[in-house]
XYZ file of C-alpha atoms in Angstrom:
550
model
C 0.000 0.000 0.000
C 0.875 3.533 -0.646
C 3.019 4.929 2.581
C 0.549 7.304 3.093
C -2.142 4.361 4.088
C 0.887 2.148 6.021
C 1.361 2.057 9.569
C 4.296 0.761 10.786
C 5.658 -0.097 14.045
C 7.657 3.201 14.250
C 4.632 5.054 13.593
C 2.281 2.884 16.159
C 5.166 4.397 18.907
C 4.816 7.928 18.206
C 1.098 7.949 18.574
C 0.096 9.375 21.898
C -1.503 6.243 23.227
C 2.209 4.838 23.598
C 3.991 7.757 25.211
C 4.398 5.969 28.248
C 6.047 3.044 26.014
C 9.429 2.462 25.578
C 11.101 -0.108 23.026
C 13.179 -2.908 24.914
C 14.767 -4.611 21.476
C 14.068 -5.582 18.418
C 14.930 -2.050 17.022
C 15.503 -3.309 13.429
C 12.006 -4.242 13.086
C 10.430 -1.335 13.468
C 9.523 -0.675 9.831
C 7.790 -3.760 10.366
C 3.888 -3.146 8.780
C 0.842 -3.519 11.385
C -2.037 -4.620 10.235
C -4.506 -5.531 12.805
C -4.089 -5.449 17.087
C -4.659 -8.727 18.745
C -4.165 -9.578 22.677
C -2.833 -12.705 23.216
C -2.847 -14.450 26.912
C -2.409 -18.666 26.701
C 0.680 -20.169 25.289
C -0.585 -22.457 22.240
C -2.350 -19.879 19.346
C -0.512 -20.179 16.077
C -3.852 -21.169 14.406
C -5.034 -17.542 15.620
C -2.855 -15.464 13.630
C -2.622 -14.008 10.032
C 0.637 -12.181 10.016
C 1.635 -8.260 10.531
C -0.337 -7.810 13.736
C 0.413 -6.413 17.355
C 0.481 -8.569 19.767
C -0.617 -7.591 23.096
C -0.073 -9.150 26.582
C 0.313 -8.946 30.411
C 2.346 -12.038 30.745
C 0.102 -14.499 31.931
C 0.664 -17.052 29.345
C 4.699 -17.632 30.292
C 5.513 -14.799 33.233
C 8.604 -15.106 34.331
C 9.540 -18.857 32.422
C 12.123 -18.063 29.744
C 11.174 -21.502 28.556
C 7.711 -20.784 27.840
C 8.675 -17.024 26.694
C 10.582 -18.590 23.995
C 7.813 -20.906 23.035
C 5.170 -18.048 22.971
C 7.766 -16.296 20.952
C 8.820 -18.955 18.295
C 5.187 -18.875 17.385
C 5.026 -15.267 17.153
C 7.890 -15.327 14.739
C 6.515 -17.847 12.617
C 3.266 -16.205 11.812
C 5.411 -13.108 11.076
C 3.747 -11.117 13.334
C 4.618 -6.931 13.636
C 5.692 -6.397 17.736
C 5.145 -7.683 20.682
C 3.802 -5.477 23.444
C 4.039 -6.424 27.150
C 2.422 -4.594 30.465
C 4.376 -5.063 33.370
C 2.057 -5.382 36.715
C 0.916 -8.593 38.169
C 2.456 -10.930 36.357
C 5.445 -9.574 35.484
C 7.677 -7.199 37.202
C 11.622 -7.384 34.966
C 12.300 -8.333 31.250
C 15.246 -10.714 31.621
C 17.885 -9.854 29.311
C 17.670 -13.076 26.930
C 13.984 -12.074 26.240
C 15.782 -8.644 24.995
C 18.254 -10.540 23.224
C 16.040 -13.076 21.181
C 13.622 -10.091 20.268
C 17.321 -8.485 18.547
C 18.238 -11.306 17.134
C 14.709 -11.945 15.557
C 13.827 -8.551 14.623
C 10.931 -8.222 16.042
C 10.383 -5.001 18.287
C 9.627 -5.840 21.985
C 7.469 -2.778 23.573
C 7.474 -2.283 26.928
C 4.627 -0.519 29.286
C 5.742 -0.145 32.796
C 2.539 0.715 34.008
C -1.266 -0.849 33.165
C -2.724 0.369 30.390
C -6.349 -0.315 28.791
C -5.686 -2.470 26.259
C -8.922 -1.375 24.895
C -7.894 1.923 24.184
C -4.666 0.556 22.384
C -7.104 -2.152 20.452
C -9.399 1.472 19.335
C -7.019 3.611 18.867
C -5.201 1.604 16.262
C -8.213 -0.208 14.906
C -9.545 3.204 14.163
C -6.497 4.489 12.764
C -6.218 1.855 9.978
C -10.333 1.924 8.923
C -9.983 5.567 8.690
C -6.979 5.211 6.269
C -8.182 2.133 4.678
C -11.430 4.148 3.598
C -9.298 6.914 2.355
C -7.361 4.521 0.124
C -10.342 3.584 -1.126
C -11.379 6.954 -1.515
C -8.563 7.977 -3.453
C -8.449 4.355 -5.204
C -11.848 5.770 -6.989
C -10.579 9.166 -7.769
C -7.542 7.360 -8.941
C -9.854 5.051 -11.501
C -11.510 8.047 -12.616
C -8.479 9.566 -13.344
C -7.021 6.784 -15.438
C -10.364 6.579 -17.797
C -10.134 10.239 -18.072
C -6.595 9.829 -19.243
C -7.697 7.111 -21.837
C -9.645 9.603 -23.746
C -6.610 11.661 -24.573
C -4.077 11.037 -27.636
C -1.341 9.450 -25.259
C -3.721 7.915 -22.731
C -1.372 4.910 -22.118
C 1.673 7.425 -21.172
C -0.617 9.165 -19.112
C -1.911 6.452 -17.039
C 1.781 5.066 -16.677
C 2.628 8.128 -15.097
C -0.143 8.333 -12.428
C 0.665 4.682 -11.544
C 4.190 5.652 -10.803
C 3.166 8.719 -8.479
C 0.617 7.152 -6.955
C 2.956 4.066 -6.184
C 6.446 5.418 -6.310
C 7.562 2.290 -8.101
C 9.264 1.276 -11.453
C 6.806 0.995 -13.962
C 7.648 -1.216 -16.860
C 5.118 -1.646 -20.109
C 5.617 -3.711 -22.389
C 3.161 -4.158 -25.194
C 3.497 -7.428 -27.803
C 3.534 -4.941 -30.651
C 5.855 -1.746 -30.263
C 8.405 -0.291 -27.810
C 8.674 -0.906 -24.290
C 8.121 2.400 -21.638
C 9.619 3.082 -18.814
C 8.589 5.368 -16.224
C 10.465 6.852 -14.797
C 12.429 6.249 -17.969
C 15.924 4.457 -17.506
C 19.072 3.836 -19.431
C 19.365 1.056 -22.174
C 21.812 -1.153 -19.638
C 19.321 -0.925 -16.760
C 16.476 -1.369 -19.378
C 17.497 -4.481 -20.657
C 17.505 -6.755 -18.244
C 13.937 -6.498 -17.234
C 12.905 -7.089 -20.930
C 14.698 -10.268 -20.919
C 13.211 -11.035 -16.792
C 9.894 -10.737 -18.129
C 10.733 -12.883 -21.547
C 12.391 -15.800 -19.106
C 9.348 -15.829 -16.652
C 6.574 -16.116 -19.649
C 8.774 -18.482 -21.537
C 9.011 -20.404 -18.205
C 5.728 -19.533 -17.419
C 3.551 -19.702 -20.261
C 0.177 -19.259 -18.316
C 1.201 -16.024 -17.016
C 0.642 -14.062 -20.151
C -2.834 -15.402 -20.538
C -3.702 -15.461 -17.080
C -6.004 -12.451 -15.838
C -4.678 -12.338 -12.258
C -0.777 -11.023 -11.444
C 1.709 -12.566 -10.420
C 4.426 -12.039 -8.181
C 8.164 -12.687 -8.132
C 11.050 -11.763 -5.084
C 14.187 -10.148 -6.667
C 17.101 -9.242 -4.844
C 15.291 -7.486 -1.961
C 12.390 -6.564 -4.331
C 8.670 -7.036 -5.326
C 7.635 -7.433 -9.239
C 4.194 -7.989 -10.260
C 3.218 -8.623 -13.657
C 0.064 -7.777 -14.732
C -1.258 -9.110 -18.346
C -3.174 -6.657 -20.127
C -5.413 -7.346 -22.628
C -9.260 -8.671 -23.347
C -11.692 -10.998 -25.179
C -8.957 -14.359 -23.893
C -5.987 -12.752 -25.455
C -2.936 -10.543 -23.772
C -1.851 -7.108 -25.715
C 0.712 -6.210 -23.340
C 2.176 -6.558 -19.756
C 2.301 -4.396 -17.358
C 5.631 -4.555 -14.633
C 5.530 -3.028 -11.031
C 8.824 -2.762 -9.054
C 8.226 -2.425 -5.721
C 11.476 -2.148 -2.563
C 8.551 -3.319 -0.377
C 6.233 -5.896 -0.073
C 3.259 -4.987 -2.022
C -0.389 -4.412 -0.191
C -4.026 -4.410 -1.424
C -3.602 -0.792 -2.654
C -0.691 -1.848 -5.255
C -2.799 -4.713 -6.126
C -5.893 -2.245 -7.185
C -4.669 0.482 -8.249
C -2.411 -1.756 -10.636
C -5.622 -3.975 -11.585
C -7.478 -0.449 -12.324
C -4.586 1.175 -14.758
C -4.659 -2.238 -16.700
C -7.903 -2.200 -17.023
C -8.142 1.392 -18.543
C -5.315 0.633 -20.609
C -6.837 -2.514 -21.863
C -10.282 -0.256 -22.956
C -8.069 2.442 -24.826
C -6.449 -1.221 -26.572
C -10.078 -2.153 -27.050
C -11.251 1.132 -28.611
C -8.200 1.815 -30.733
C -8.659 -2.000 -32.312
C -12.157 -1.253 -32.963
C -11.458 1.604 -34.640
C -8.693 -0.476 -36.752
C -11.552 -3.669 -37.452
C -14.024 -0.974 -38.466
C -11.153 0.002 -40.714
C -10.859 -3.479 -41.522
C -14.295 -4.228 -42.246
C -14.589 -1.498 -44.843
C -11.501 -2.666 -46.497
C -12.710 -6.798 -47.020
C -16.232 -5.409 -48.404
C -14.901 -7.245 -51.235
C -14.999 -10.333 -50.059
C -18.784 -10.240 -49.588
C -18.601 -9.416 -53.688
C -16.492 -13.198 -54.093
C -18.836 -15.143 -51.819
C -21.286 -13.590 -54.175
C -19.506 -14.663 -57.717
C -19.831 -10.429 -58.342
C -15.774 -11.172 -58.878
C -15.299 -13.944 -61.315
C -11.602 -12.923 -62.135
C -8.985 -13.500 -60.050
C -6.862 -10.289 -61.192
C -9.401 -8.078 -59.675
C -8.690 -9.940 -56.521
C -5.141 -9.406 -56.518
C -5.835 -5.499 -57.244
C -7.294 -5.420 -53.985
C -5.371 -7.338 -52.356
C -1.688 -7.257 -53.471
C 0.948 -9.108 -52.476
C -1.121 -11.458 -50.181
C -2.669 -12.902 -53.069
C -0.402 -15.891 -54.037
C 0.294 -16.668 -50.342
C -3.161 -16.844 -49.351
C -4.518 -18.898 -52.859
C -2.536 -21.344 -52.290
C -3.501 -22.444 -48.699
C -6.805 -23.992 -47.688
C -9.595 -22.450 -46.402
C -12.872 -22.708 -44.761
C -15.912 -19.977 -44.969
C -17.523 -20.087 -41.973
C -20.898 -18.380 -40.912
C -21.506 -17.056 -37.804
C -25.523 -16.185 -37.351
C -25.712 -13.981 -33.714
C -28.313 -12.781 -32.029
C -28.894 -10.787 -28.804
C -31.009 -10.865 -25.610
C -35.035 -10.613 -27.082
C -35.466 -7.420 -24.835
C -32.442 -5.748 -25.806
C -32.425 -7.023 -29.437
C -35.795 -5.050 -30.157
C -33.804 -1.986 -28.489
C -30.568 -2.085 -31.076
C -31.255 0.421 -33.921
C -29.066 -1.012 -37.266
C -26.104 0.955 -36.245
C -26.463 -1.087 -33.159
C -26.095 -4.087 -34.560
C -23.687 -3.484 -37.062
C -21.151 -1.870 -33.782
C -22.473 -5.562 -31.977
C -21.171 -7.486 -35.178
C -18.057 -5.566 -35.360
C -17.719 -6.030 -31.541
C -18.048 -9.584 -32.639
C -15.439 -9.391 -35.212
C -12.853 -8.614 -32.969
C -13.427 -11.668 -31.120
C -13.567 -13.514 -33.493
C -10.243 -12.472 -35.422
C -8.857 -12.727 -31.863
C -9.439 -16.468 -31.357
C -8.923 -17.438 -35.429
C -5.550 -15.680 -35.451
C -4.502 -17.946 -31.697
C -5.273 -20.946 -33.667
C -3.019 -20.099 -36.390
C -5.844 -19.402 -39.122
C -5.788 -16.239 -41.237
C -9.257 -14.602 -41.588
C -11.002 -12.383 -43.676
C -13.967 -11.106 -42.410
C -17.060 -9.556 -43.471
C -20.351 -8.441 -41.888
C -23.952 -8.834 -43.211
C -26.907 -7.445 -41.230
C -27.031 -10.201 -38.155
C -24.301 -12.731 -40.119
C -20.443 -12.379 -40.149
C -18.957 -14.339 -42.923
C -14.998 -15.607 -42.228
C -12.699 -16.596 -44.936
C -10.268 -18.623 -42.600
C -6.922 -19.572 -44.456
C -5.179 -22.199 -42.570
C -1.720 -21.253 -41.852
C -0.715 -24.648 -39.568
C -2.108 -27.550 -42.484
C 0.217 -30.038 -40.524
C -2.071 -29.574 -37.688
C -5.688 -30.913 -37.836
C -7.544 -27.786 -39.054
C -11.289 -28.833 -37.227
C -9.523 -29.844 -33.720
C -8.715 -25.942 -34.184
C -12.109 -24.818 -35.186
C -14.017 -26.788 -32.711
C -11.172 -25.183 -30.230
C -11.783 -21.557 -31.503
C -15.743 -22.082 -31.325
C -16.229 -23.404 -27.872
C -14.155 -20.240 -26.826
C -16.827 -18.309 -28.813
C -19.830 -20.050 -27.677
C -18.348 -19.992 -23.955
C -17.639 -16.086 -24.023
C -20.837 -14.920 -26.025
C -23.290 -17.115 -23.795
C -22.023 -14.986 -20.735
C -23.010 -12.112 -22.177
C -26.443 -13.391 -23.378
C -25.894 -13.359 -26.662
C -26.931 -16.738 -29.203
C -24.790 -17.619 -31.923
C -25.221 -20.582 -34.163
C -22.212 -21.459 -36.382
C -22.130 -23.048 -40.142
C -18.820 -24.666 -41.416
C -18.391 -25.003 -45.006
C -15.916 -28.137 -46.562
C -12.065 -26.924 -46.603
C -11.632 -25.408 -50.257
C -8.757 -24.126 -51.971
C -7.888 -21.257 -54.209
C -10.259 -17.803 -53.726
C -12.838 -18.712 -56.877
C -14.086 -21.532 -55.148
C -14.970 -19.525 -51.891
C -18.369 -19.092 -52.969
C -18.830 -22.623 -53.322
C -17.723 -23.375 -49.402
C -20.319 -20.168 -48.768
C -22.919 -21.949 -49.740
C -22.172 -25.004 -47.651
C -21.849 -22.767 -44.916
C -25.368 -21.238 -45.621
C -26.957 -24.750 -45.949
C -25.294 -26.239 -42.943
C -26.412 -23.054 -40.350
C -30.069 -23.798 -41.891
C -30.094 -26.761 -40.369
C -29.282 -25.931 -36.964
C -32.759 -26.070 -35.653
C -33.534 -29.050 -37.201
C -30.729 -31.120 -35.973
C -30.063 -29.017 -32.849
C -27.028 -28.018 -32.917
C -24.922 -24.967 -32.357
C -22.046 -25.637 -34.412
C -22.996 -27.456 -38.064
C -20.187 -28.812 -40.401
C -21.714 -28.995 -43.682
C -19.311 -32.263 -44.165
C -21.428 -34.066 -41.357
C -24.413 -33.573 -42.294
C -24.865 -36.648 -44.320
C -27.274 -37.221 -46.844
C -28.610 -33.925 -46.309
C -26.076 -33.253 -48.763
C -27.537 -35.096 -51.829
C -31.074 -33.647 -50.471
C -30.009 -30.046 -50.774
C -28.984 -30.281 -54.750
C -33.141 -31.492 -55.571
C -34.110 -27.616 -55.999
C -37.659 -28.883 -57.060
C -39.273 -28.841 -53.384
C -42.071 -31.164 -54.746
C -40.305 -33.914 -55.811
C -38.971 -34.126 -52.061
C -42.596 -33.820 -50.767
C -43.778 -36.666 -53.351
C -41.072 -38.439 -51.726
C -41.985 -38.210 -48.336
C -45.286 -38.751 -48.868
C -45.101 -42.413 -50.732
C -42.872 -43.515 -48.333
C -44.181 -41.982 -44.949
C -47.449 -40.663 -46.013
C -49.092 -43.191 -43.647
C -47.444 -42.352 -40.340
C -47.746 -38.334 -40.844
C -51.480 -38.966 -41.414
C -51.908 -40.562 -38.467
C -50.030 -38.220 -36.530
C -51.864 -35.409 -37.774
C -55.309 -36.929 -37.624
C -54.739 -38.844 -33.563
C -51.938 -36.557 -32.381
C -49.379 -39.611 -31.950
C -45.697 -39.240 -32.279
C -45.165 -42.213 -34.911
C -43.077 -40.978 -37.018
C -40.175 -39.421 -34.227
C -40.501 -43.016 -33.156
C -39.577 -44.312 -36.019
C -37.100 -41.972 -36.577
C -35.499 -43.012 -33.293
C -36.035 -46.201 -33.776
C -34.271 -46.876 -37.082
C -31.562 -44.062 -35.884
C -30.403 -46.831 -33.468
C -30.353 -49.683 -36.012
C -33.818 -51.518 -34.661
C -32.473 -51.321 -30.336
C -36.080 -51.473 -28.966
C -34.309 -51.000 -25.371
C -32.356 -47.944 -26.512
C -35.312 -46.793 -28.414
C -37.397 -46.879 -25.812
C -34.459 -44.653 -23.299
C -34.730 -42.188 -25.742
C -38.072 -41.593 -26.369
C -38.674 -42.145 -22.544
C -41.469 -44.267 -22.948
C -41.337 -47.808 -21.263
C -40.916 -51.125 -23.845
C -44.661 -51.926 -23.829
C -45.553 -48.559 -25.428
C -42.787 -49.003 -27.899
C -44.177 -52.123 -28.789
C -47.601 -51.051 -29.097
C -46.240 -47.617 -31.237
C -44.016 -49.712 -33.271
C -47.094 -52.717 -33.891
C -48.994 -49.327 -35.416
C -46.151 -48.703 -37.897
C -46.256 -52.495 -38.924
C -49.710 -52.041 -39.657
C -49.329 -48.249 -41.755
C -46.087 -48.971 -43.656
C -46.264 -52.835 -43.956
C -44.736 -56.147 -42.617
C -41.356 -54.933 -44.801
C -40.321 -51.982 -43.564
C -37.243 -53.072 -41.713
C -35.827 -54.494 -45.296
C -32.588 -53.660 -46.279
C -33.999 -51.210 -49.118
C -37.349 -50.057 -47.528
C -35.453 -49.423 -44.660
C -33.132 -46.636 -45.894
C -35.873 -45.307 -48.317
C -37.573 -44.328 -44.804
C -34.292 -42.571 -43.163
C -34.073 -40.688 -46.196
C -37.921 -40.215 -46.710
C -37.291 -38.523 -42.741
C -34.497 -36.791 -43.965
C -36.141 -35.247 -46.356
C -39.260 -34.180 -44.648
C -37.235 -32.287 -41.889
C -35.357 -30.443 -45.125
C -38.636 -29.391 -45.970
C -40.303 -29.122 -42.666
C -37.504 -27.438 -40.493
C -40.095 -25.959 -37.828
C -41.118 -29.894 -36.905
C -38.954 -30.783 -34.322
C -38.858 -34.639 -34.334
């Protein structure tokens, strides 16, 4: 904590509770911190303790024993207590001379009163002390915070709030940002510079889950404190933050540290929104290729130079990402308001793609982003990736109420065959609600595949009707459930047991259900060719029935 908010033993002395006091040993320790009073009077209480407090006592516990003095005292020294403070009177009367001597040779100030003393004045006096400066930290934590968004605002935001961390601290401030030059406030010389660049490179080599990690953490130097604080958002780090302390650090360092990181990680934020806005305008193209408005691959490399032969030759996916907000607060968004949530989205999203070693190119279409994800890593399996990067996505958006379903088209190479992918990606999200699923590869969907290339909607329906026409009759006509049963039933290659688990109905009404589809369909319904005439007769029907959940 700041000095200003510290008390330390020194201090506790010159407050005019203690005038009467005088200090017997220990005299090194008396920049010891003190956090909290606490009056101690039987001989076994290590479990009591915390660490920094001020131990109060009339003796009872070892009086005049050196043996159990020592033993009261070991404990004191292992729970790093701040003094020891002892009123002479009834049980004590002289302070032999090896009491004065361990307290030296431990460091830890022995206080004498001669006379009684209310220990509950001591206990308010102190107490009182620290709440009153712990709720002007607090207070000046805020203005602080308030402060460091203010400075955000500004052209050199990040300078700014550098320097306020190092007045309000008095520490070493290191930042060090992933992309451009390190700062150092106050600023030092190249030789002195150096070597923390290549302390912080050794501990997040060594240390890999410090750069990612949200919390700080905290490493003893040579007499000194360094935190390192990742900054950054949306699961990946822009920079770290050092703090180099000569003492060890409080709750204040801890905040005020958390709160400039945080203000420099929303300047990050709104500067990369600016540059994915910037973005977004400049890949309006791409919407133009999905589209076949390009057909010639020379206007592609107009637009996009140099890239072009690197990124033709590597596969891609086009994936489609459909989101969609809270209901209350969707009817709220005006269309700027959704475009600013799909850009919002964007950054996310290019975020996580570029982690996993894909290159995207991203567009935005009313409630739909559209990635063009080049793979980068084709020794690596690409979909272990994806499935990586959309769990993230589907994790991070659900916390903030906010639905996204996800189509994948097949991995496609060279840029005039993007539109083909598109379209895979377009016919796999549209069957998200049918199948139920969040994330739809357009390569698992099975014979949905064949189904989608029969534009002529009645031929399907002339399908499903001679083969199931039956069964949807009589659901529609008694309200029964025969064809999801079926469905379920043949799904599971004929298991009546797991059948039955599924549709959480006991065997007997399976048996009756499944006697009634004998009985519409015919004794030969579980042959070979009947058989997979009725899985794709279902197919088809929830192709062209995508509101029936069955």
């Amino acid at each position: 904590m700041n000095q200003d908010y510290q008390l330390t033993v020194q201090e506790v002395l010159e407050r005019p509770i203690f005038q009467q006091a005088y200090l017997a040993g220990g005299q090194e320790g008396l920049q010891r911190l003190v956090r909290w009073v606490h009056i101690i009077e039987v001989i076994h209480f290590e479990q009591l303790l915390q660490g920094g407090e001020m131990i109060l006592t009339t003796g009872a516990a070892f009086k005049s024993d050196t043996s159990a003095f020592m033993t009261y005292l070991d404990q004191l020294i292992h729970n790093q207590v701040a003094c020891l403070c002892i009123e002479m009177g009834h049980n004590l009367t002289t302070i032999p001379q090896e009491w004065i001597a361990a307290a030296d040779a431990y460091q830890l100030p022995l206080i004498i009163f001669p006379q009684s003393v209310r220990f509950i004045d001591i206990t308010q006096d102190i107490h009182a002390y620290m709440i009153n400066q712990h709720h002007k930290a607090l207070q000046d934590l805020e203005k602080i915070s308030r402060e460091f968004h203010r400075m955000t605002l500004t052209s050199q935001g990040v300078s700014h709030v550098l320097g306020l961390l190092q007045s309000s601290t008095k520490a070493q401030v290191i930042y060090v940002p992933l992309e451009g030059q390190p700062k150092f406030i106050p600023p030092l010389a190249s030789r002195e510079s150096e070597p923390w660049l290549v302390f912080l490179a050794n501990k997040l080599e060594h240390s890999p889950e410090s750069s990612t990690a949200a919390s700080p953490s905290v490493w003893d130097v040579n007499g000194q404190t360094i935190i390192i604080q990742p900054v950054g958002a949306m699961g990946k780090t822009w920079a770290h933050l050092l703090l180099v302390l000569s003492c060890k650090p409080q709750e204040y360092e801890y905040l005020i540290l958390d709160s400039a990181s945080l203000s420099i990680a929303q300047d990050l934020l709104r500067k990369r929104y600016m540059d994915e806005r910037k973005l977004y305008t400049q890949t309006l193209w791409v919407d133009d290729l999905l589209h076949l408005r390009i057909r010639d691959e020379e206007q592609i490399k107009v637009l996009i130079g140099n890239e072009f032969k690197k990124l033709n030759e590597l596969a891609f996916y086009v994936i489609l990402i459909e989101f969609e907000h809270d209901q209350d607060e969707q009817q709220n968004l005006p269309n700027e308001g959704l475009e600013s949530l799909g850009i919002h989205l964007s950054l996310v999203v290019r975020s996580l793609f570029e982690q996993h070693t894909f290159h995207p190119l991203i567009t935005l279409k009313n409630n739909r982003l559209v990635i063009v994800a080049f793979d980068k890593a084709p020794k690596r399996p690409s979909k272990d990736r994806l499935q990586m990067i959309f769990q993230s996505l589907l994790q991070m958006k659900a916390e903030e109420r906010m639905k996204l379903i996800i189509g994948v088209g097949q991995r496609n190479r060279s840029f005039m065959q993007a539109h083909v992918s598109y379209q895979e990606a377009i016919q796999a999200i549209s069957m998200a609600s049918t199948l139920h699923g969040s994330v739809m590869f357009f390569d698992q969907l099975g014979v949905f595949q064949l189904l989608f290339h029969i534009a002529d909607k009645a031929i399907l329906q002339g399908f499903v009707r001679t083969y199931l026409g039956p069964i949807i009759d009589h659901d529609q006509l008694k309200g029964s459930e025969l064809l999801r049963t079926l469905k379920v039933y043949l799904d599971n290659d004929g298991s009546k047991q797991v059948a039955a688990q599924q549709l959480f109905i006991v065997r007997q009404s399976l048996y009756y259900r499944l006697e009634k589809i004998e009985e519409l369909l015919g004794s030969d319904y579980m042959l070979p060719e009947k058989r997979l005439a009725l899985q794709v007769g279902i197919r088809a029907y929830q192709l062209v029935n995508p509101h029936v959940q069955l």
